[in-house]
PDB file of C-alpha atoms in Angstrom:
ATOM      1  CA  UNK A 559     129.070 201.134 143.375  1.00 45.00           C
ATOM      2  CA  UNK A 560     131.432 198.184 143.529  1.00 52.00           C
ATOM      3  CA  UNK A 561     132.919 197.342 140.121  1.00 82.00           C
ATOM      4  CA  UNK A 562     133.285 193.706 141.054  1.00 93.00           C
ATOM      5  CA  UNK A 563     130.204 191.457 141.056  1.00 97.00           C
ATOM      6  CA  UNK A 564     128.601 191.046 144.469  1.00 98.00           C
ATOM      7  CA  UNK A 565     127.939 187.516 145.692  1.00 99.00           C
ATOM      8  CA  UNK A 566     125.541 187.111 148.623  1.00 99.00           C
ATOM      9  CA  UNK A 567     125.962 183.825 150.504  1.00 99.00           C
ATOM     10  CA  UNK A 568     122.804 182.525 152.192  1.00 99.00           C
ATOM     11  CA  UNK A 569     123.087 179.610 154.611  1.00 99.00           C
ATOM     12  CA  UNK A 570     120.636 176.840 155.454  1.00 98.00           C
ATOM     13  CA  UNK A 571     118.685 175.632 158.483  1.00 97.00           C
ATOM     14  CA  UNK A 572     120.587 175.590 161.795  1.00 95.00           C
ATOM     15  CA  UNK A 573     123.610 177.326 160.309  1.00 97.00           C
ATOM     16  CA  UNK A 574     125.324 180.708 160.352  1.00 98.00           C
ATOM     17  CA  UNK A 575     127.369 182.702 157.882  1.00 98.00           C
ATOM     18  CA  UNK A 576     130.441 180.826 159.125  1.00 98.00           C
ATOM     19  CA  UNK A 577     129.380 177.747 157.151  1.00 98.00           C
ATOM     20  CA  UNK A 578     130.818 179.545 154.106  1.00 99.00           C
ATOM     21  CA  UNK A 579     134.364 180.113 155.363  1.00 97.00           C
ATOM     22  CA  UNK A 580     135.869 177.772 152.750  1.00 98.00           C
ATOM     23  CA  UNK A 581     134.067 179.709 150.038  1.00 99.00           C
ATOM     24  CA  UNK A 582     134.637 183.249 151.314  1.00 98.00           C
ATOM     25  CA  UNK A 583     138.430 183.042 151.341  1.00 96.00           C
ATOM     26  CA  UNK A 584     138.354 181.915 147.697  1.00 98.00           C
ATOM     27  CA  UNK A 585     135.544 184.050 146.319  1.00 98.00           C
ATOM     28  CA  UNK A 586     136.834 187.280 147.861  1.00 98.00           C
ATOM     29  CA  UNK A 587     139.703 187.148 145.377  1.00 97.00           C
ATOM     30  CA  UNK A 588     137.256 187.849 142.558  1.00 97.00           C
ATOM     31  CA  UNK A 589     134.014 189.222 143.978  1.00 98.00           C
ATOM     32  CA  UNK A 590     132.590 191.424 146.653  1.00 97.00           C
ATOM     33  CA  UNK A 591     131.202 188.876 149.123  1.00 98.00           C
ATOM     34  CA  UNK A 592     128.377 189.466 151.586  1.00 98.00           C
ATOM     35  CA  UNK A 593     127.425 186.751 154.062  1.00 98.00           C
ATOM     36  CA  UNK A 594     124.959 187.136 156.892  1.00 99.00           C
ATOM     37  CA  UNK A 595     123.025 185.229 159.541  1.00 99.00           C
ATOM     38  CA  UNK A 596     119.457 184.510 158.490  1.00 99.00           C
ATOM     39  CA  UNK A 597     116.742 185.672 160.903  1.00 99.00           C
ATOM     40  CA  UNK A 598     116.740 183.543 164.051  1.00 98.00           C
ATOM     41  CA  UNK A 599     120.226 182.052 163.633  1.00 98.00           C
ATOM     42  CA  UNK A 600     123.658 183.089 164.850  1.00 97.00           C
ATOM     43  CA  UNK A 601     123.696 186.786 165.688  1.00 97.00           C
ATOM     44  CA  UNK A 602     120.423 187.675 163.932  1.00 98.00           C
ATOM     45  CA  UNK A 603     117.441 187.890 166.312  1.00 98.00           C
ATOM     46  CA  UNK A 604     114.190 186.112 165.556  1.00 98.00           C
ATOM     47  CA  UNK A 605     112.141 189.271 166.025  1.00 98.00           C
ATOM     48  CA  UNK A 606     108.536 189.401 164.852  1.00 98.00           C
ATOM     49  CA  UNK A 607     108.775 186.313 162.659  1.00 98.00           C
ATOM     50  CA  UNK A 608     105.872 185.102 160.539  1.00 98.00           C
ATOM     51  CA  UNK A 609     107.047 181.637 159.466  1.00 98.00           C
ATOM     52  CA  UNK A 610     107.432 182.385 155.752  1.00 99.00           C
ATOM     53  CA  UNK A 611     110.280 182.323 153.258  1.00 99.00           C
ATOM     54  CA  UNK A 612     108.939 185.591 151.845  1.00 99.00           C
ATOM     55  CA  UNK A 613     109.897 187.314 155.107  1.00 99.00           C
ATOM     56  CA  UNK A 614     113.410 185.881 154.793  1.00 99.00           C
ATOM     57  CA  UNK A 615     113.591 187.371 151.279  1.00 99.00           C
ATOM     58  CA  UNK A 616     112.306 190.708 152.571  1.00 99.00           C
ATOM     59  CA  UNK A 617     114.977 190.614 155.282  1.00 99.00           C
ATOM     60  CA  UNK A 618     117.644 190.207 152.622  1.00 99.00           C
ATOM     61  CA  UNK A 619     116.260 193.097 150.576  1.00 98.00           C
ATOM     62  CA  UNK A 620     116.388 195.307 153.660  1.00 97.00           C
ATOM     63  CA  UNK A 621     119.949 194.202 154.385  1.00 97.00           C
ATOM     64  CA  UNK A 622     121.104 194.943 150.848  1.00 97.00           C
ATOM     65  CA  UNK A 623     119.569 198.406 150.998  1.00 95.00           C
ATOM     66  CA  UNK A 624     122.406 199.282 153.377  1.00 94.00           C
ATOM     67  CA  UNK A 625     124.971 198.472 150.666  1.00 91.00           C
ATOM     68  CA  UNK A 626     125.549 200.088 147.287  1.00 85.00           C
ATOM     69  CA  UNK A 627     125.670 196.799 145.411  1.00 90.00           C
ATOM     70  CA  UNK A 628     123.409 197.033 142.412  1.00 92.00           C
ATOM     71  CA  UNK A 629     121.955 193.675 141.345  1.00 97.00           C
ATOM     72  CA  UNK A 630     123.580 190.793 143.222  1.00 99.00           C
ATOM     73  CA  UNK A 631     124.444 187.164 142.660  1.00 99.00           C
ATOM     74  CA  UNK A 632     122.618 184.941 145.128  1.00 99.00           C
ATOM     75  CA  UNK A 633     124.463 181.849 146.340  1.00 99.00           C
ATOM     76  CA  UNK A 634     122.037 179.849 148.453  1.00 99.00           C
ATOM     77  CA  UNK A 635     122.523 176.532 150.205  1.00 99.00           C
ATOM     78  CA  UNK A 636     119.528 174.318 151.050  1.00 99.00           C
ATOM     79  CA  UNK A 637     117.025 176.638 152.790  1.00 99.00           C
ATOM     80  CA  UNK A 638     119.217 179.491 151.582  1.00 99.00           C
ATOM     81  CA  UNK A 639     118.502 178.339 148.047  1.00 99.00           C
ATOM     82  CA  UNK A 640     114.783 178.545 148.738  1.00 99.00           C
ATOM     83  CA  UNK A 641     115.283 182.087 150.043  1.00 99.00           C
ATOM     84  CA  UNK A 642     117.250 182.873 146.880  1.00 99.00           C
ATOM     85  CA  UNK A 643     114.413 181.713 144.644  1.00 99.00           C
ATOM     86  CA  UNK A 644     111.867 183.748 146.603  1.00 99.00           C
ATOM     87  CA  UNK A 645     114.127 186.810 146.433  1.00 99.00           C
ATOM     88  CA  UNK A 646     114.598 186.445 142.666  1.00 99.00           C
ATOM     89  CA  UNK A 647     110.826 186.233 142.256  1.00 99.00           C
ATOM     90  CA  UNK A 648     110.025 189.184 144.512  1.00 99.00           C
ATOM     91  CA  UNK A 649     113.014 191.402 143.670  1.00 99.00           C
ATOM     92  CA  UNK A 650     113.978 190.612 140.066  1.00 98.00           C
ATOM     93  CA  UNK A 651     115.605 193.997 139.512  1.00 98.00           C
ATOM     94  CA  UNK A 652     117.965 193.338 142.408  1.00 98.00           C
ATOM     95  CA  UNK A 653     118.938 189.866 141.193  1.00 99.00           C
ATOM     96  CA  UNK A 654     121.804 189.461 138.724  1.00 99.00           C
ATOM     97  CA  UNK A 655     121.743 185.679 138.891  1.00 99.00           C
ATOM     98  CA  UNK A 656     121.686 182.803 141.328  1.00 99.00           C
ATOM     99  CA  UNK A 657     123.491 179.615 142.238  1.00 99.00           C
ATOM    100  CA  UNK A 658     121.320 177.141 144.116  1.00 99.00           C
ATOM    101  CA  UNK A 659     123.224 174.483 146.041  1.00 99.00           C
ATOM    102  CA  UNK A 660     121.498 171.355 147.374  1.00 99.00           C
ATOM    103  CA  UNK A 661     118.147 173.087 147.426  1.00 99.00           C
ATOM    104  CA  UNK A 662     114.489 172.541 146.542  1.00 98.00           C
ATOM    105  CA  UNK A 663     111.437 174.423 145.312  1.00 99.00           C
ATOM    106  CA  UNK A 664     108.854 172.446 147.258  1.00 98.00           C
ATOM    107  CA  UNK A 665     108.646 170.254 150.355  1.00 98.00           C
ATOM    108  CA  UNK A 666     107.116 166.832 149.824  1.00 96.00           C
ATOM    109  CA  UNK A 667     105.516 164.434 152.284  1.00 96.00           C
ATOM    110  CA  UNK A 668     108.809 163.162 153.710  1.00 94.00           C
ATOM    111  CA  UNK A 669     110.121 166.702 154.082  1.00 95.00           C
ATOM    112  CA  UNK A 670     106.957 167.786 155.852  1.00 97.00           C
ATOM    113  CA  UNK A 671     107.366 164.881 158.286  1.00 96.00           C
ATOM    114  CA  UNK A 672     110.995 165.937 158.784  1.00 95.00           C
ATOM    115  CA  UNK A 673     110.077 169.488 159.775  1.00 96.00           C
ATOM    116  CA  UNK A 674     106.985 168.553 161.789  1.00 97.00           C
ATOM    117  CA  UNK A 675     109.005 166.070 163.842  1.00 94.00           C
ATOM    118  CA  UNK A 676     111.628 168.703 164.614  1.00 93.00           C
ATOM    119  CA  UNK A 677     108.970 171.194 165.609  1.00 95.00           C
ATOM    120  CA  UNK A 678     107.533 168.622 168.019  1.00 94.00           C
ATOM    121  CA  UNK A 679     110.969 167.838 169.454  1.00 91.00           C
ATOM    122  CA  UNK A 680     111.734 171.500 170.108  1.00 91.00           C
ATOM    123  CA  UNK A 681     108.338 172.108 171.672  1.00 92.00           C
ATOM    124  CA  UNK A 682     108.990 169.199 174.028  1.00 92.00           C
ATOM    125  CA  UNK A 683     112.598 169.864 174.956  1.00 87.00           C
ATOM    126  CA  UNK A 684     113.736 173.286 173.772  1.00 86.00           C
ATOM    127  CA  UNK A 685     117.411 173.924 173.069  1.00 83.00           C
ATOM    128  CA  UNK A 686     118.498 170.560 174.472  1.00 85.00           C
ATOM    129  CA  UNK A 687     116.443 168.698 171.906  1.00 84.00           C
ATOM    130  CA  UNK A 688     117.642 170.989 169.117  1.00 82.00           C
ATOM    131  CA  UNK A 689     121.243 170.104 169.986  1.00 84.00           C
ATOM    132  CA  UNK A 690     120.520 166.371 169.921  1.00 83.00           C
ATOM    133  CA  UNK A 691     118.546 166.597 166.679  1.00 84.00           C
ATOM    134  CA  UNK A 692     121.205 168.783 165.067  1.00 84.00           C
ATOM    135  CA  UNK A 693     123.901 166.226 165.852  1.00 86.00           C
ATOM    136  CA  UNK A 694     121.926 163.523 164.076  1.00 85.00           C
ATOM    137  CA  UNK A 695     121.081 165.789 161.145  1.00 89.00           C
ATOM    138  CA  UNK A 696     124.686 166.949 160.780  1.00 92.00           C
ATOM    139  CA  UNK A 697     126.006 163.419 160.350  1.00 92.00           C
ATOM    140  CA  UNK A 698     123.314 162.729 157.767  1.00 93.00           C
ATOM    141  CA  UNK A 699     124.518 165.695 155.709  1.00 96.00           C
ATOM    142  CA  UNK A 700     127.780 163.957 154.779  1.00 97.00           C
ATOM    143  CA  UNK A 701     128.671 161.154 152.397  1.00 97.00           C
ATOM    144  CA  UNK A 702     132.268 161.198 153.601  1.00 94.00           C
ATOM    145  CA  UNK A 703     133.276 159.401 156.790  1.00 91.00           C
ATOM    146  CA  UNK A 704     135.748 162.160 157.694  1.00 94.00           C
ATOM    147  CA  UNK A 705     134.968 162.630 161.383  1.00 94.00           C
ATOM    148  CA  UNK A 706     136.908 165.891 161.588  1.00 95.00           C
ATOM    149  CA  UNK A 707     134.671 167.514 158.971  1.00 95.00           C
ATOM    150  CA  UNK A 708     131.530 166.103 160.547  1.00 95.00           C
ATOM    151  CA  UNK A 709     132.493 167.323 164.020  1.00 95.00           C
ATOM    152  CA  UNK A 710     133.269 170.799 162.670  1.00 96.00           C
ATOM    153  CA  UNK A 711     129.822 170.991 161.112  1.00 96.00           C
ATOM    154  CA  UNK A 712     128.092 169.590 164.204  1.00 94.00           C
ATOM    155  CA  UNK A 713     129.605 172.315 166.375  1.00 93.00           C
ATOM    156  CA  UNK A 714     128.536 174.997 163.916  1.00 94.00           C
ATOM    157  CA  UNK A 715     124.950 173.743 163.850  1.00 92.00           C
ATOM    158  CA  UNK A 716     124.646 173.545 167.625  1.00 86.00           C
ATOM    159  CA  UNK A 717     126.017 177.054 168.189  1.00 90.00           C
ATOM    160  CA  UNK A 718     123.855 178.471 165.375  1.00 95.00           C
ATOM    161  CA  UNK A 719     120.655 178.055 167.373  1.00 93.00           C
ATOM    162  CA  UNK A 720     120.459 180.294 170.440  1.00 89.00           C
ATOM    163  CA  UNK A 721     116.705 180.851 170.305  1.00 92.00           C
ATOM    164  CA  UNK A 722     114.260 177.948 169.845  1.00 94.00           C
ATOM    165  CA  UNK A 723     111.788 180.388 168.283  1.00 96.00           C
ATOM    166  CA  UNK A 724     114.224 181.057 165.436  1.00 97.00           C
ATOM    167  CA  UNK A 725     114.550 177.372 164.643  1.00 96.00           C
ATOM    168  CA  UNK A 726     110.790 176.889 164.823  1.00 96.00           C
ATOM    169  CA  UNK A 727     110.232 179.876 162.548  1.00 98.00           C
ATOM    170  CA  UNK A 728     112.511 178.399 159.885  1.00 98.00           C
ATOM    171  CA  UNK A 729     110.796 175.011 160.125  1.00 98.00           C
ATOM    172  CA  UNK A 730     107.402 176.667 159.696  1.00 98.00           C
ATOM    173  CA  UNK A 731     108.747 178.634 156.722  1.00 99.00           C
ATOM    174  CA  UNK A 732     109.791 175.413 155.017  1.00 98.00           C
ATOM    175  CA  UNK A 733     106.419 173.839 155.754  1.00 98.00           C
ATOM    176  CA  UNK A 734     104.855 176.877 154.103  1.00 98.00           C
ATOM    177  CA  UNK A 735     106.861 176.038 150.970  1.00 98.00           C
ATOM    178  CA  UNK A 736     105.300 172.584 151.140  1.00 97.00           C
ATOM    179  CA  UNK A 737     101.835 174.122 151.224  1.00 97.00           C
ATOM    180  CA  UNK A 738     102.717 176.771 148.618  1.00 97.00           C
ATOM    181  CA  UNK A 739     105.475 175.431 146.332  1.00 98.00           C
ATOM    182  CA  UNK A 740     107.624 177.871 144.415  1.00 99.00           C
ATOM    183  CA  UNK A 741     107.568 175.628 141.344  1.00 98.00           C
ATOM    184  CA  UNK A 742     104.642 177.261 139.478  1.00 98.00           C
ATOM    185  CA  UNK A 743     106.308 180.687 139.694  1.00 99.00           C
ATOM    186  CA  UNK A 744     109.813 179.752 138.623  1.00 99.00           C
ATOM    187  CA  UNK A 745     109.142 180.069 134.889  1.00 99.00           C
ATOM    188  CA  UNK A 746     109.009 183.846 135.404  1.00 99.00           C
ATOM    189  CA  UNK A 747     112.647 184.018 136.512  1.00 99.00           C
ATOM    190  CA  UNK A 748     114.752 185.597 133.803  1.00 98.00           C
ATOM    191  CA  UNK A 749     118.190 185.740 135.401  1.00 99.00           C
ATOM    192  CA  UNK A 750     120.964 183.163 134.891  1.00 99.00           C
ATOM    193  CA  UNK A 751     120.637 180.218 137.265  1.00 99.00           C
ATOM    194  CA  UNK A 752     122.980 177.376 138.133  1.00 99.00           C
ATOM    195  CA  UNK A 753     121.572 174.482 140.142  1.00 99.00           C
ATOM    196  CA  UNK A 754     124.092 172.210 141.865  1.00 99.00           C
ATOM    197  CA  UNK A 755     123.239 168.868 143.478  1.00 99.00           C
ATOM    198  CA  UNK A 756     125.211 166.374 145.537  1.00 98.00           C
ATOM    199  CA  UNK A 757     125.071 162.840 144.158  1.00 98.00           C
ATOM    200  CA  UNK A 758     124.299 161.238 147.530  1.00 98.00           C
ATOM    201  CA  UNK A 759     122.335 164.057 149.185  1.00 98.00           C
ATOM    202  CA  UNK A 760     119.567 162.461 151.300  1.00 96.00           C
ATOM    203  CA  UNK A 761     117.826 165.746 152.148  1.00 96.00           C
ATOM    204  CA  UNK A 762     117.732 167.562 148.795  1.00 97.00           C
ATOM    205  CA  UNK A 763     118.571 164.805 146.296  1.00 97.00           C
ATOM    206  CA  UNK A 764     119.450 165.429 142.644  1.00 98.00           C
ATOM    207  CA  UNK A 765     115.816 164.991 141.629  1.00 98.00           C
ATOM    208  CA  UNK A 766     114.945 168.051 143.748  1.00 98.00           C
ATOM    209  CA  UNK A 767     117.582 170.094 141.939  1.00 99.00           C
ATOM    210  CA  UNK A 768     116.350 168.802 138.590  1.00 99.00           C
ATOM    211  CA  UNK A 769     112.855 169.995 139.472  1.00 99.00           C
ATOM    212  CA  UNK A 770     114.220 173.505 139.997  1.00 99.00           C
ATOM    213  CA  UNK A 771     116.336 173.443 136.849  1.00 99.00           C
ATOM    214  CA  UNK A 772     113.420 172.192 134.762  1.00 99.00           C
ATOM    215  CA  UNK A 773     111.213 175.019 136.039  1.00 99.00           C
ATOM    216  CA  UNK A 774     113.623 177.947 135.579  1.00 99.00           C
ATOM    217  CA  UNK A 775     114.159 178.908 131.926  1.00 98.00           C
ATOM    218  CA  UNK A 776     117.673 178.066 130.690  1.00 96.00           C
ATOM    219  CA  UNK A 777     118.881 176.965 134.124  1.00 98.00           C
ATOM    220  CA  UNK A 778     122.062 174.914 134.271  1.00 98.00           C
ATOM    221  CA  UNK A 779     122.059 171.671 136.306  1.00 99.00           C
ATOM    222  CA  UNK A 780     125.201 169.933 137.543  1.00 98.00           C
ATOM    223  CA  UNK A 781     125.757 167.051 139.942  1.00 98.00           C
ATOM    224  CA  UNK A 782     128.882 166.755 142.059  1.00 98.00           C
ATOM    225  CA  UNK A 783     129.787 163.096 142.497  1.00 98.00           C
ATOM    226  CA  UNK A 784     130.580 161.315 145.759  1.00 97.00           C
ATOM    227  CA  UNK A 785     129.224 164.001 148.079  1.00 98.00           C
ATOM    228  CA  UNK A 786     126.172 164.387 150.274  1.00 98.00           C
ATOM    229  CA  UNK A 787     124.311 167.524 151.321  1.00 98.00           C
ATOM    230  CA  UNK A 788     127.217 169.614 152.631  1.00 98.00           C
ATOM    231  CA  UNK A 789     129.189 170.326 149.484  1.00 97.00           C
ATOM    232  CA  UNK A 790     130.787 173.419 151.051  1.00 97.00           C
ATOM    233  CA  UNK A 791     132.744 170.994 153.225  1.00 97.00           C
ATOM    234  CA  UNK A 792     133.037 167.816 151.166  1.00 97.00           C
ATOM    235  CA  UNK A 793     133.835 169.360 147.782  1.00 98.00           C
ATOM    236  CA  UNK A 794     134.833 172.924 148.579  1.00 98.00           C
ATOM    237  CA  UNK A 795     137.349 173.323 145.746  1.00 98.00           C
ATOM    238  CA  UNK A 796     134.990 171.968 143.104  1.00 98.00           C
ATOM    239  CA  UNK A 797     132.102 174.029 144.438  1.00 99.00           C
ATOM    240  CA  UNK A 798     134.198 177.189 144.580  1.00 99.00           C
ATOM    241  CA  UNK A 799     135.264 176.702 140.977  1.00 98.00           C
ATOM    242  CA  UNK A 800     131.673 176.195 139.839  1.00 98.00           C
ATOM    243  CA  UNK A 801     130.458 179.296 141.672  1.00 99.00           C
ATOM    244  CA  UNK A 802     133.220 181.543 140.372  1.00 98.00           C
ATOM    245  CA  UNK A 803     133.154 180.254 136.795  1.00 98.00           C
ATOM    246  CA  UNK A 804     129.381 180.661 136.515  1.00 99.00           C
ATOM    247  CA  UNK A 805     129.445 184.226 137.792  1.00 99.00           C
ATOM    248  CA  UNK A 806     132.416 185.285 135.665  1.00 98.00           C
ATOM    249  CA  UNK A 807     130.894 183.710 132.540  1.00 97.00           C
ATOM    250  CA  UNK A 808     127.949 186.097 132.831  1.00 95.00           C
TER     251      UNK A 808
END
């Protein structure tokens, strides 16, 4: 078994493991790092998908069974944070702790409209519409006006989706969280949890992170100033420090 803590990096909607490249190069100095493509994105096939976050958590459990890791630290961004919460609930003995970045534990009315609209767009226009929608969504993820960063993220999002069914599955999974919020279950989580929000995040605002932190016993909440949704890009050094310091302090 690895003597170093294992950190598992879980990306969000319309992303791949490559979204973490600014974190991996730093975190690998201190931890064993595992990053992967969530079902339906990048190199992971959609397969027999059922439109639930629980299946995403089951996928991760199956993946980790191939490694001799022991309990792992979950580092989840946005949808990846939702997967992390579900995993911690369903596989507590495999969860050492978790760091939830720009995430949520439920999907409100506006979020449901967000996902329903994207489902409709994909059903109408397939991959072409996903590319157009992803470009708009990518720009909205940033508070900075740094076009180089935004363009880098736009390219990643467009190439992440090779199968419309994978994108639709993830949207349906998030809608399922709207119908069945994780919030009532979170008080059963006993592992250390750090919840990190971006001050100007329009998709998962600080109030969404506060909802998670309030529900998980002894969770730590922090807000990174002057950033939007994509903290891995906009505040990579600060985020890396928070991830590493939280893990090493436990």
